Every structure is written in structure tokens, then in C-alpha cells.
Amino acid sequence: MRKIRLGFISPYEAMVPLIDELKKDQDDFEVAVQVGNLAAGVNYALAMEKQGIDLLISRGGTANLIREAVSVPVIDVHISGYDLLRSIMLANGYSGEKKALVGFSNITLGAASIVSLLDIEMEVVTLKEATEVEAVLLKLKDAGYKSILGDVVTVEAAGKLGLNGLLLQSGKESIVESFQEAKRIFESQKDSQQLLRVMRNLLEIKKQDMLIFSEDGRTLLENWVSFDGSPFSSSQLTEIHHQVRGKEKTVVQMAGNDGVVVEIRAERMEDREGNVFICTIKHPENYKMAIPGIRMEPVSLLPSLVAESPVMEGIKKLLEKPAMGKEPLLLEGELGTGKKEIVRYLHHFHQKSGFIIHLALDEFEDLPSRFDISEASTLLIHLKSYKAEEPVRAMRSALEWAREKNVQVILAGTKISAELLSKIGLADAIRITVPSLAERKEDIPPLVRQFLLEFHQNLGTQAIKVREDAMEQIKQIEWPGNLIDLKMYVKKLALFEKEYVIEQKTLASMPFHSTSQSKELDASFKNMSLQEIEQQIIEQVLEEEDFNQTKTAQRLGINRATLWRKLNK
């Protein structure tokens, strides 16, 4: 008997290592894994269906959307009591802020019992409808709650409101149960599924990038020819639907996940179940973003800007003043102090609707003629040095463009010379000096907790806290690379530690070595094994790609599953 072809659409990256581990014991299955939430997950599911998949597994809202879009059976991965307990304990140790768990009754009934039995200070809120999420979160925010524990949709909604979103994750038991359910369903439905596959293969497939929305915003079809998967996030799909809804015909311009601006032509079609909107995507021959030195960055979630130290608290208060979202700014600071994160915080906090344009002026002497990006609202100019020989002509051209487009200008570098500022007419710009970690040691514990949470969410690591004496030892490290070094070191500790608490013995087994000093890194290779050198290179590329596993795997020339295995050795 042939193996059952099973597609597993994980709505978040951290589930992938568990799937890869557990599928080894599933002899009846041939398992393909993709990561995609909501509409992106639907896109992967449709592609798998075309490739002849027998069944699909996903979770929560993504599973529901996939079920509506495909004809093969879809199994939902549930959240077990153990999953709830682990997530609640992790969230409880995250910070001293007010926290709430938001979800439907199938989750909140068990969560309420756990919170009560363990005497944990956490509000548990039950949703009746998915449409209630934003209103519930707004009410919690007004009541002083800062952190929200919930599913992927709830976490994304929380981020848009400036709250910390903590993801409820499914564990091994739930994934094993989904495999078992898939086998039961396949045995009962294999004949009818074979007939459906034959019928679908008879249909002519249109060779065109296309989206089809229902009247109420559901994605009925995604067909991608020019892109590797959906180029739009779930929030971007919602925005596209908002712009085309109610119109006979319309044209929308939208920047996809990679910053490429595409043209979307939409037409309304009447159907007995309600209007549908057919959107065809024009794939431009010349990308606006195919310009050396220019990158567009959307900021859909408010970054968590840690500011428990007096110096960072002062910077944060300054950034939140109304004028700071408009006036030209200068950000000075050592390598790795978090200047880009400050720009992202500033951009999102002041509710800018456009993108951050990253400009590296060392790539050209003057702005290219194609530099006509209308979707920008923040222009971040990266200065590689503090010399007066910076490309002044290109900088003046960029500043003139920003004034015409009413775009805020931010210059970032280690030190910005007064001579350069005088030449480009920004001598009176507001200057902010971003402190090193040595000047903000009070921020190290919350930063470590934030990084631990991030790696648990993205890499599936086990550690959820650092013992007090170990945390004190971490605070005493000099951190020559500042946040870069701290984050990379916490990642190493989190990947190394297989228990829930990082102890001093973990630090002793994994001593700190700066990744920001290339000469020391090269010299250290002489005393390292081949496997250790490989791991160090992977970690360096991962950090350079802002911990984007897909881009890291592409740069290293390996697939994502191989990257996951190497990261978790």
C-alpha cells in the first residue's frame, strides 16, 4: 500500500522542529511541511492540493480558512492542557506587566482552571465571535494590560495595538493526535477524495497571478505564478479587500512582503452567494525595489522598546512626542545599539501608513531616476562612516525628495559630523545618542526575557527564564557588540539549554564570545571543530538576516528543514 501524502501547514515557525521530529515515527505518511498563517497558509495548501496531497493538517484560524479553500480533508491541531500550562507559565515569567489570555471557550475554560489553581495573576477573557478580538483587546489596553496570550490572530491584533502578543503553542501530544486523526479520515474518505482529484485535474488552470475575494473578505482563491508563494501578508490581503470592495473596477498598488510594489486590477462579479472580487496582479518587468542601496520595510507590529533604564526611558518619552514623528532626526550610537529598532518604534507609534525606506548612499552617487516610491513615510539614511566625504549630492537629492513627499528623514550612524550636517542643511536636526548596553544595564534582564520569548516562539526553544545568579553574571559581561552580542548569546544559551531554566552551569558550558568583532571570530576558527565553525557561520548569517530563517536558508544554499536541524543540534 502506498504512503499517505500529508501536507502540514504550520501557522508559526516554532512548530516545525516538533513536526520534523514526530513525523519520523509516522511510517504510513509522506509528510510535506510549510509555514504560513491564514491566507499564506491557504496558498501553500492550494499548491499542495495541486501536487496531489491526500490530507492537510493545520491549526486554528488557518485550518478553518484552508478547509474553506480546498477539497481535501483538513485536520485541526488542538491545544492540550499541557500546552496551556507551559504557555501560561512562560507568559507569567515574561515581565511584571498586567497580562491577559484571550481565546474561545475551548481554551479559556482550561486556562481559567490553571490560573486559579496556581494563583497566577492573569485575566482570562472568552471570545464568542472572531470579530470581537479588536474590541476586547482595546478594552484590555484601556484597563492597563500590556501582554496578551492567544492564538496567531490575537497576537497579530495585539501587536497592531501596541500590546505584547504571546503565542499559545501546540505541543507534541497534540501533533501526534493530529497524525492519528489524519490516518482515520484517510481510511474513511480515500475513494471520494480520488474522485475529487480527478475532477480538479480536468479543469484548465489559468496562468495568471490571481486573488479572488468574497464580499465578506474571505480569500476564495490564490493562484501564484510569478511569486514563490503569496507575496502578501494577511493584513495586506485585508487591506486589498478593503480597497476593492464595493467597486465595479479598481486598480490598487501594494508592496508585497519583499517590498516589491505590484499593480492589482480588480473587477466585481455577481454570484448567487454574493459578490466576488477577481484581482489580477501585474508583475512589473522592472521592480521599483531592484535599485542597489534601497529597501522598503513595512512595519505592521509595534516593536517592544525596552526602557527600564533612566536613559532609555528618557529616549522613549522623547520619541513619543508628536513632533518626533515629523522632524528630521539624527541617531548616533555604537554598532548594535538598536538604532533601526528605534526607527521602527517611532514609525509605528506615530501611526504612519507608509513604509520605511532604507537608503545606503554608498551604493550610488545620485538617486536613480526610478526613485519614485509613493508609499514611503519614513526615510532612513544609513551612514557607514562619520567622514565629511559622504556622498553629499546623493544625500541632498534624497532630502529634497523627502521634503516634496512630506516624508520624515532620519540619519543613523556611529557618529554624524557637524560638517556633513552643515553641507546638507540639517545642522539644527534633533540629535539622539543611543546608549550602549554598558550605559543601560537595567535593561539587560527584560531584554534577555524578551529574546527568550522570541526564540521560544520562533525556534521552539525550551528555556523560559534565567536564574537570578546567572542573570547577574550576564549583566556583568561587557557586550562589545551591544544588542547584537546579547541577542546572539541568549540564542546560543536557549538552543543549548534543554530544560526550562538557564542556570550558571549553562553559562559555564557556553561562555560568551563576541560575534561583532570579525578578527576575533576568524582567529577563533583555529581552535574550533568543523561543526562548530559551521554553527558560528549559520548564526552570523541568521543575525544578518534579522533572524529570518527562510532568507538565511537561501543564503546558505540549504532548505529550511536542514537549517532547523542544524540550529537545534
Coordinates of C-alpha atoms in Angstrom, one line a residue:
M1 CA 0.0 0.0 0.0
R2 CA 1.3 3.4 -0.9
K3 CA 2.1 6.0 1.8
I4 CA -0.5 8.7 2.6
R5 CA 0.6 12.1 1.3
L6 CA 0.1 14.5 4.1
G7 CA 0.6 18.3 4.0
F8 CA 1.3 20.1 7.3
I9 CA 0.7 23.9 7.3
S10 CA 2.2 25.3 10.4
P11 CA 0.9 28.8 11.2
Y12 CA 4.2 29.6 13.0
E13 CA 7.9 28.6 12.6
A14 CA 8.4 27.1 16.1
M15 CA 6.1 24.2 15.3
V16 CA 8.3 22.9 12.5
P17 CA 11.0 21.3 14.7
L18 CA 8.3 19.3 16.6
I19 CA 6.7 18.2 13.3
D20 CA 10.1 17.2 11.8
E21 CA 10.9 15.2 15.0
L22 CA 7.5 13.4 15.2
K23 CA 7.0 12.6 11.5
K24 CA 9.9 10.2 11.7
D25 CA 7.7 7.8 13.6
Q26 CA 4.8 8.1 11.1
D27 CA 5.6 5.2 8.8
D28 CA 2.2 5.5 7.0
F29 CA 2.8 9.1 5.9
E30 CA 4.9 11.0 3.4
V31 CA 4.8 14.5 5.1
A32 CA 5.5 17.9 3.5
V33 CA 5.8 20.9 5.8
Q34 CA 5.2 24.6 5.1
V35 CA 4.9 27.6 7.4
G36 CA 2.1 30.0 6.6
N37 CA -0.5 31.7 8.7
L38 CA -4.1 32.4 7.4
A39 CA -4.0 33.5 3.7
A40 CA -0.4 32.4 3.3
G41 CA -1.3 29.0 4.7
V42 CA -4.2 28.7 2.3
N43 CA -1.8 29.5 -0.6
Y44 CA 0.5 26.6 0.5
A45 CA -2.5 24.3 0.9
L46 CA -3.8 25.0 -2.6
A47 CA -0.3 24.3 -4.0
M48 CA -0.1 21.1 -2.1
E49 CA -3.6 20.1 -3.3
K50 CA -2.5 20.6 -6.9
Q51 CA 0.5 18.4 -6.2
G52 CA -1.8 15.6 -5.2
I53 CA -1.8 15.8 -1.4
D54 CA -4.3 13.4 0.3
L55 CA -4.9 15.4 3.6
L56 CA -3.9 18.6 5.2
I57 CA -3.1 19.5 8.9
S58 CA -3.1 23.0 10.3
R59 CA -4.2 24.9 13.3
G60 CA -6.9 27.4 14.4
G61 CA -8.0 30.1 12.0
T62 CA -5.5 28.9 9.4
A63 CA -7.1 25.4 9.4
N64 CA -10.6 27.0 9.1
L65 CA -9.5 29.1 6.1
I66 CA -7.8 26.1 4.4
R67 CA -10.9 24.0 5.0
E68 CA -13.0 26.5 3.0
A69 CA -10.5 26.7 0.1
V70 CA -9.6 23.1 -0.6
S71 CA -11.5 19.9 -1.3
V72 CA -9.2 17.5 0.6
P73 CA -9.9 16.9 4.4
V74 CA -8.3 19.3 6.8
I75 CA -7.4 18.2 10.4
D76 CA -7.0 20.8 13.2
V77 CA -4.1 20.6 15.7
H78 CA -5.6 21.3 19.1
I79 CA -4.0 22.9 22.2
S80 CA -3.7 20.5 25.1
G81 CA -3.8 21.2 28.8
Y82 CA 0.0 20.8 28.9
D83 CA 0.4 23.4 26.1
L84 CA -1.8 25.8 28.1
L85 CA 0.2 25.2 31.3
R86 CA 3.5 25.7 29.6
S87 CA 2.4 28.9 27.8
I88 CA 0.8 30.4 30.9
M89 CA 3.9 29.8 33.0
L90 CA 6.2 31.3 30.3
A91 CA 4.0 34.4 30.0
N92 CA 3.8 34.7 33.8
G93 CA 7.6 35.0 34.0
Y94 CA 7.9 37.4 31.0
S95 CA 7.5 40.7 32.9
G96 CA 5.6 42.3 35.8
E97 CA 3.1 43.9 33.4
K98 CA -0.6 43.1 33.6
K99 CA -1.4 40.1 31.4
A100 CA -4.5 38.5 29.9
L101 CA -5.3 35.3 28.0
V102 CA -7.8 35.8 25.2
G103 CA -9.5 33.0 23.3
F104 CA -12.6 30.9 22.7
S105 CA -14.1 28.7 25.4
N106 CA -12.3 25.6 24.3
I107 CA -9.1 27.3 25.5
T108 CA -10.3 29.6 28.2
L109 CA -12.1 27.0 30.3
G110 CA -8.9 25.1 30.9
A111 CA -6.9 28.3 31.2
A112 CA -9.1 29.7 33.9
S113 CA -8.7 26.5 36.0
I114 CA -4.9 26.6 35.6
V115 CA -4.7 30.3 36.6
S116 CA -7.0 29.7 39.6
L117 CA -5.2 26.6 40.9
L118 CA -1.7 28.1 40.6
D119 CA -2.9 31.6 41.8
I120 CA -1.4 33.4 38.8
E121 CA -2.3 37.0 38.2
M122 CA -3.7 36.7 34.7
E123 CA -7.1 37.8 33.3
V124 CA -8.9 35.2 31.2
V125 CA -11.3 36.5 28.5
T126 CA -13.6 34.4 26.5
L127 CA -14.5 35.3 22.9
K128 CA -17.8 34.4 21.4
E129 CA -17.0 35.6 17.8
A130 CA -13.7 36.2 16.0
T131 CA -14.8 39.7 15.2
E132 CA -14.7 40.6 18.9
V133 CA -10.9 40.4 19.1
E134 CA -10.0 44.0 18.4
A135 CA -12.7 45.4 20.7
V136 CA -11.7 43.0 23.5
L137 CA -8.0 44.0 23.2
L138 CA -8.8 47.7 23.1
K139 CA -10.8 47.3 26.4
L140 CA -7.9 45.4 28.0
K141 CA -5.4 48.0 26.8
D142 CA -7.6 50.8 28.4
A143 CA -7.6 48.8 31.6
G144 CA -3.7 48.8 31.7
Y145 CA -3.0 45.3 30.3
K146 CA 0.3 45.1 28.4
S147 CA 0.8 41.5 27.4
I148 CA -1.8 39.3 25.6
L149 CA -1.6 35.5 25.4
G150 CA -3.6 34.0 22.5
D151 CA -3.6 32.4 19.0
V152 CA -1.8 33.8 16.0
V153 CA -4.7 36.1 15.0
T154 CA -5.0 37.5 18.5
V155 CA -1.2 38.0 18.8
E156 CA -1.1 39.9 15.5
A157 CA -4.1 42.1 16.5
A158 CA -2.4 42.8 19.8
G159 CA 0.8 43.9 18.1
K160 CA -1.1 46.4 15.9
L161 CA -2.5 47.9 19.1
G162 CA 0.9 48.3 20.7
L163 CA 0.5 45.3 23.1
N164 CA 2.9 42.4 23.6
G165 CA 1.5 39.4 21.9
L166 CA 2.5 36.0 23.3
L167 CA 1.6 32.9 21.2
L168 CA -0.2 29.8 22.5
Q169 CA 1.7 26.9 21.0
S170 CA 0.7 23.3 20.4
G171 CA 3.0 20.6 21.8
K172 CA 3.9 17.0 20.9
E173 CA 0.8 15.4 22.2
S174 CA -1.5 17.5 20.0
I175 CA 0.6 17.0 16.9
V176 CA 0.7 13.2 17.4
E177 CA -3.1 13.2 17.8
S178 CA -3.5 15.1 14.5
F179 CA -1.4 12.4 12.7
Q180 CA -3.7 9.7 14.2
E181 CA -6.8 11.6 13.1
A182 CA -5.5 12.1 9.6
K183 CA -5.0 8.3 9.2
R184 CA -8.6 7.6 10.4
I185 CA -10.0 10.2 8.0
F186 CA -8.0 9.0 5.0
E187 CA -9.2 5.4 5.5
S188 CA -12.8 6.5 5.5
Q189 CA -12.7 9.0 2.6
K190 CA -10.0 7.8 0.2
D191 CA -12.5 6.8 -2.6
S192 CA -14.4 10.1 -2.6
Q193 CA -11.1 12.1 -2.5
Q194 CA -9.8 10.2 -5.5
L195 CA -12.8 11.3 -7.5
L196 CA -12.4 14.9 -6.5
R197 CA -8.8 14.9 -7.6
V198 CA -9.7 13.5 -11.0
M199 CA -12.3 16.3 -11.4
R200 CA -9.9 19.0 -10.4
N201 CA -7.3 17.8 -12.9
L202 CA -9.9 18.2 -15.7
L203 CA -10.1 21.9 -15.0
E204 CA -8.0 24.3 -17.0
I205 CA -5.6 26.3 -14.8
K206 CA -5.3 29.9 -15.7
K207 CA -1.6 31.0 -15.9
Q208 CA -2.1 34.3 -14.1
D209 CA -1.3 35.7 -10.6
M210 CA -4.8 36.0 -9.2
L211 CA -6.8 36.6 -6.0
I212 CA -10.5 36.1 -5.6
F213 CA -12.3 37.6 -2.5
S214 CA -15.8 37.1 -1.3
E215 CA -18.0 40.0 -0.3
D216 CA -17.1 39.5 3.4
G217 CA -13.4 39.3 2.8
R218 CA -12.7 35.6 2.6
T219 CA -10.0 34.6 0.2
L220 CA -11.7 32.1 -2.2
L221 CA -8.7 31.6 -4.4
E222 CA -5.0 32.4 -4.6
N223 CA -3.0 31.4 -7.7
W224 CA 0.6 32.5 -7.9
V225 CA 2.8 32.1 -11.0
S226 CA 5.4 34.9 -10.7
F227 CA 6.0 34.5 -6.9
D228 CA 7.2 31.7 -4.7
G229 CA 4.1 31.6 -2.5
S230 CA 1.9 34.5 -1.6
P231 CA 3.6 37.9 -1.8
F232 CA 1.1 39.4 0.7
S233 CA 0.7 39.1 4.5
S234 CA -2.7 38.5 6.0
S235 CA -3.0 42.2 6.9
Q236 CA -2.1 43.2 3.4
L237 CA -4.8 40.9 2.0
T238 CA -7.3 42.6 4.3
E239 CA -6.2 46.0 3.0
I240 CA -6.5 44.9 -0.6
H241 CA -10.1 43.6 0.0
H242 CA -10.9 46.9 1.8
Q243 CA -9.8 48.9 -1.3
V244 CA -11.6 46.8 -3.9
R245 CA -14.8 46.1 -2.0
G246 CA -17.9 47.9 -3.4
K247 CA -16.3 48.9 -6.7
E248 CA -17.0 47.7 -10.2
K249 CA -13.4 48.1 -11.2
T250 CA -10.4 49.5 -9.5
V251 CA -6.6 49.5 -9.6
V252 CA -4.6 49.1 -6.4
Q253 CA -0.8 49.5 -5.8
M254 CA 0.6 47.4 -3.0
A255 CA 4.0 46.5 -1.8
G256 CA 4.4 42.8 -1.0
N257 CA 6.4 41.1 1.7
D258 CA 9.7 41.6 -0.2
G259 CA 9.0 45.3 -0.8
V260 CA 8.2 44.9 -4.5
V261 CA 5.3 47.2 -5.5
V262 CA 2.8 45.4 -7.7
E263 CA -0.3 46.6 -9.5
I264 CA -3.6 44.9 -8.7
R265 CA -6.6 45.2 -11.1
A266 CA -9.9 44.2 -9.5
E267 CA -13.3 43.5 -11.1
R268 CA -16.6 42.7 -9.3
M269 CA -18.6 39.7 -10.4
E270 CA -22.1 38.9 -9.1
D271 CA -22.7 35.4 -7.8
R272 CA -25.8 33.8 -6.1
E273 CA -23.8 33.5 -2.9
G274 CA -22.9 37.2 -3.0
N275 CA -20.4 39.4 -5.0
V276 CA -16.9 38.2 -5.6
F277 CA -13.9 40.3 -6.5
I278 CA -11.4 39.0 -9.0
C279 CA -8.0 40.5 -8.7
T280 CA -5.3 40.0 -11.2
I281 CA -1.7 41.0 -10.3
K282 CA 0.6 42.7 -12.7
H283 CA 4.1 41.6 -12.2
P284 CA 6.3 44.6 -13.3
E285 CA 9.2 43.9 -15.6
N286 CA 11.4 46.4 -13.6
Y287 CA 10.9 46.3 -9.9
K288 CA 11.0 49.7 -8.2
M289 CA 13.0 48.0 -5.5
A290 CA 15.5 46.5 -7.8
I291 CA 17.7 49.5 -7.1
P292 CA 21.0 49.0 -5.3
G293 CA 21.1 50.5 -1.9
I294 CA 17.3 50.9 -1.5
R295 CA 15.0 48.7 0.6
M296 CA 11.4 49.1 1.6
E297 CA 10.3 47.8 5.0
P298 CA 6.7 47.5 6.2
V299 CA 6.2 47.8 10.0
S300 CA 2.9 46.0 10.9
L301 CA 3.6 45.5 14.6
L302 CA 4.8 47.9 17.3
P303 CA 8.3 46.8 18.4
S304 CA 8.9 46.2 22.1
L305 CA 11.3 49.0 23.1
V306 CA 12.7 48.1 26.4
A307 CA 13.2 51.2 28.5
E308 CA 13.6 50.4 32.2
S309 CA 16.9 52.3 32.5
P310 CA 16.6 56.1 33.0
V311 CA 18.5 56.9 29.8
M312 CA 16.2 54.7 27.6
E313 CA 13.1 55.8 29.4
G314 CA 14.0 59.4 28.5
I315 CA 14.6 58.5 24.9
K316 CA 11.3 56.6 24.7
K317 CA 9.4 59.6 26.2
L318 CA 11.1 61.9 23.7
L319 CA 10.2 59.6 20.7
E320 CA 6.5 59.6 21.7
K321 CA 6.2 63.4 21.5
P322 CA 4.0 64.4 18.4
A323 CA 6.8 66.4 16.7
M324 CA 9.1 63.4 16.7
G325 CA 7.1 61.8 14.0
K326 CA 7.7 64.6 11.6
E327 CA 11.0 66.4 12.3
P328 CA 14.4 65.4 10.9
L329 CA 16.3 63.2 13.4
L330 CA 19.9 62.1 13.9
L331 CA 20.5 58.8 15.6
E332 CA 24.1 58.2 16.9
G333 CA 25.3 55.1 18.6
E334 CA 27.8 52.2 18.6
L335 CA 27.2 49.2 16.4
G336 CA 24.4 47.1 17.6
T337 CA 22.7 49.6 20.0
G338 CA 19.3 49.2 18.3
K339 CA 19.1 52.3 16.1
K340 CA 16.9 50.5 13.5
E341 CA 14.6 49.2 16.2
I342 CA 14.1 52.8 17.4
V343 CA 13.2 53.9 13.9
R344 CA 10.6 51.1 13.7
Y345 CA 9.2 52.0 17.0
L346 CA 9.0 55.7 16.0
H347 CA 7.4 54.8 12.7
H348 CA 4.7 52.6 14.1
F349 CA 4.0 54.6 17.3
H350 CA 3.1 57.7 15.2
Q351 CA 0.8 55.6 13.1
K352 CA 2.5 56.2 9.7
S353 CA 0.7 54.4 6.9
G354 CA 3.6 54.0 4.5
F355 CA 6.9 52.2 4.6
I356 CA 10.4 52.8 6.0
I357 CA 12.8 53.4 3.1
H358 CA 16.3 52.2 3.9
L359 CA 18.9 54.2 1.9
A360 CA 22.5 53.1 1.8
L361 CA 24.2 56.0 0.0
D362 CA 27.5 54.2 -0.6
E363 CA 25.7 52.3 -3.5
F364 CA 25.4 55.3 -5.8
E365 CA 26.4 59.0 -6.2
D366 CA 22.9 60.3 -7.0
L367 CA 19.4 59.0 -6.6
P368 CA 18.3 56.9 -9.6
S369 CA 15.5 58.3 -11.8
R370 CA 13.3 55.4 -10.8
F371 CA 13.3 56.5 -7.2
D372 CA 9.6 57.5 -7.2
I373 CA 8.2 55.5 -4.2
S374 CA 4.9 57.0 -3.2
E375 CA 4.3 54.5 -0.3
A376 CA 7.0 55.8 2.0
S377 CA 6.5 57.9 5.2
T378 CA 10.0 57.5 6.8
L379 CA 13.4 57.8 5.0
L380 CA 16.2 56.2 7.0
I381 CA 19.7 57.1 5.6
H382 CA 22.4 54.7 6.8
L383 CA 25.8 56.4 7.2
K384 CA 28.7 54.0 7.0
S385 CA 31.2 56.5 8.5
Y386 CA 31.3 59.9 10.1
K387 CA 33.6 61.4 7.5
A388 CA 32.7 64.6 5.6
E389 CA 33.3 62.7 2.4
E390 CA 29.8 61.1 2.5
P391 CA 28.0 61.3 -0.9
V392 CA 26.7 64.8 -0.3
R393 CA 25.0 65.2 -3.7
A394 CA 23.0 61.9 -3.2
M395 CA 22.0 63.0 0.3
R396 CA 20.8 66.4 -0.8
S397 CA 18.8 64.7 -3.6
A398 CA 17.2 62.3 -1.1
L399 CA 16.4 65.2 1.3
E400 CA 14.8 67.2 -1.5
W401 CA 12.7 64.1 -2.5
A402 CA 11.6 63.7 1.2
R403 CA 10.5 67.3 1.5
E404 CA 8.4 67.1 -1.7
K405 CA 6.8 63.8 -0.5
N406 CA 6.3 65.0 3.2
V407 CA 8.5 62.1 4.4
Q408 CA 10.4 62.2 7.7
V409 CA 14.2 62.0 7.4
I410 CA 16.3 60.0 9.9
L411 CA 20.1 59.8 9.7
A412 CA 21.7 56.9 11.5
G413 CA 25.4 56.2 12.1
T414 CA 28.1 55.8 14.7
K415 CA 28.9 59.5 14.7
I416 CA 27.5 62.1 12.4
S417 CA 29.8 65.1 11.7
A418 CA 28.7 68.7 12.1
E419 CA 30.5 69.5 8.8
L420 CA 28.3 67.0 6.9
L421 CA 25.1 68.2 8.6
S422 CA 26.0 71.8 7.6
K423 CA 26.6 70.8 4.0
I424 CA 23.2 69.1 3.7
G425 CA 21.2 71.7 5.7
L426 CA 20.4 69.6 8.8
A427 CA 22.6 71.4 11.3
D428 CA 19.5 72.0 13.5
A429 CA 18.1 68.5 13.4
I430 CA 17.3 66.8 16.7
R431 CA 20.2 64.6 17.8
I432 CA 19.6 61.4 19.9
T433 CA 22.5 59.4 21.2
V434 CA 21.6 55.8 21.6
P435 CA 23.3 54.3 24.7
S436 CA 25.4 51.2 24.7
L437 CA 24.4 48.3 26.9
A438 CA 27.0 49.3 29.4
E439 CA 25.0 52.6 30.0
R440 CA 21.7 50.8 30.3
K441 CA 22.4 47.6 32.4
E442 CA 18.9 47.9 34.0
D443 CA 17.5 46.9 30.6
I444 CA 19.5 43.7 30.3
P445 CA 17.1 41.4 32.3
P446 CA 14.0 42.5 30.4
L447 CA 15.9 42.2 27.1
V448 CA 17.0 38.7 27.9
R449 CA 13.4 37.8 28.8
Q450 CA 12.2 39.3 25.5
F451 CA 14.8 37.4 23.5
L452 CA 13.9 34.1 25.3
L453 CA 10.3 34.6 24.4
E454 CA 11.2 35.4 20.8
F455 CA 13.3 32.3 20.4
H456 CA 10.7 30.1 22.1
Q457 CA 8.1 31.5 19.7
N458 CA 10.3 31.3 16.6
L459 CA 12.8 28.5 17.2
G460 CA 10.8 26.3 19.6
T461 CA 13.4 26.5 22.4
Q462 CA 12.5 25.2 25.9
A463 CA 14.1 27.8 28.2
I464 CA 11.6 30.3 29.7
K465 CA 13.7 32.0 32.3
V466 CA 17.2 32.7 33.6
R467 CA 18.1 32.0 37.2
E468 CA 18.9 35.2 39.2
D469 CA 22.6 34.5 39.8
A470 CA 23.0 33.6 36.1
M471 CA 21.2 36.8 35.1
E472 CA 23.6 38.8 37.3
Q473 CA 26.5 37.2 35.6
I474 CA 25.1 38.1 32.2
K475 CA 24.7 41.7 33.3
Q476 CA 28.4 41.9 34.2
I477 CA 29.6 41.0 30.6
E478 CA 30.9 44.0 28.7
W479 CA 28.9 43.3 25.4
P480 CA 31.2 44.9 22.8
G481 CA 28.6 44.3 20.2
N482 CA 25.7 45.6 22.4
L483 CA 22.3 44.2 21.5
I484 CA 23.7 42.1 18.6
D485 CA 26.0 40.3 21.0
L486 CA 23.4 39.9 23.7
K487 CA 20.8 38.5 21.4
M488 CA 23.2 36.1 19.8
Y489 CA 24.4 34.9 23.1
V490 CA 20.9 34.4 24.5
K491 CA 20.1 32.4 21.4
K492 CA 23.0 30.1 21.9
L493 CA 22.0 29.6 25.6
A494 CA 18.4 28.9 24.6
L495 CA 19.4 26.4 21.9
F496 CA 21.8 24.7 24.3
E497 CA 19.6 24.5 27.3
K498 CA 17.1 21.6 27.1
E499 CA 15.4 22.4 30.5
Y500 CA 13.1 25.4 31.3
V501 CA 15.6 27.4 33.4
I502 CA 19.1 28.7 32.3
E503 CA 21.5 28.2 35.2
Q504 CA 25.0 29.3 35.9
K505 CA 26.3 25.9 34.7
T506 CA 24.7 26.6 31.3
L507 CA 26.8 29.8 31.1
A508 CA 29.9 27.9 32.1
S509 CA 29.3 25.4 29.3
M510 CA 28.6 28.1 26.8
P511 CA 30.9 31.0 27.5
F512 CA 30.4 34.3 25.7
H513 CA 32.4 35.2 22.6
S514 CA 31.6 38.4 20.7
T515 CA 30.2 37.8 17.2
S516 CA 30.6 41.5 16.3
Q517 CA 34.4 41.5 16.1
S518 CA 35.3 39.8 12.8
K519 CA 39.1 39.5 13.6
E520 CA 38.4 37.6 16.8
L521 CA 35.9 35.5 15.1
D522 CA 38.3 34.5 12.4
A523 CA 41.1 33.8 14.9
S524 CA 38.8 31.6 17.0
F525 CA 38.2 29.2 14.0
K526 CA 41.7 27.8 14.6
N527 CA 40.5 26.2 17.9
M528 CA 37.1 25.1 16.7
S529 CA 35.8 21.9 15.1
L530 CA 34.3 21.9 11.6
Q531 CA 30.8 21.5 13.1
E532 CA 31.4 24.5 15.5
I533 CA 32.7 26.7 12.6
E534 CA 29.5 25.8 10.6
Q535 CA 27.3 26.7 13.5
Q536 CA 29.1 30.0 14.0
I537 CA 28.6 30.9 10.3
I538 CA 24.9 29.9 10.4
E539 CA 24.4 32.1 13.5
Q540 CA 26.2 35.0 11.9
V541 CA 24.1 34.9 8.7
L542 CA 20.9 34.4 10.8
E543 CA 21.6 37.6 12.7
E544 CA 22.5 39.5 9.5
E545 CA 19.1 38.4 8.0
D546 CA 17.2 39.7 11.2
F547 CA 16.6 36.1 12.2
N548 CA 14.5 35.4 9.1
Q549 CA 15.0 31.6 8.7
T550 CA 13.8 31.5 5.0
K551 CA 16.3 34.1 3.9
T552 CA 19.1 32.6 5.9
A553 CA 18.5 29.2 4.4
Q554 CA 18.5 30.7 0.9
R555 CA 21.8 32.5 1.5
L556 CA 23.4 29.3 2.9
G557 CA 22.1 27.3 -0.1
I558 CA 20.1 24.8 2.1
N559 CA 16.4 24.2 2.7
R560 CA 14.6 25.4 5.8
A561 CA 14.3 21.9 7.3
T562 CA 18.1 21.4 7.2
L563 CA 18.6 24.8 8.8
W564 CA 16.2 23.9 11.6
R565 CA 18.1 20.7 12.3
K566 CA 21.5 22.5 12.3
L567 CA 20.2 25.2 14.6
N568 CA 18.8 22.6 17.1
K569 CA 21.8 20.3 17.3

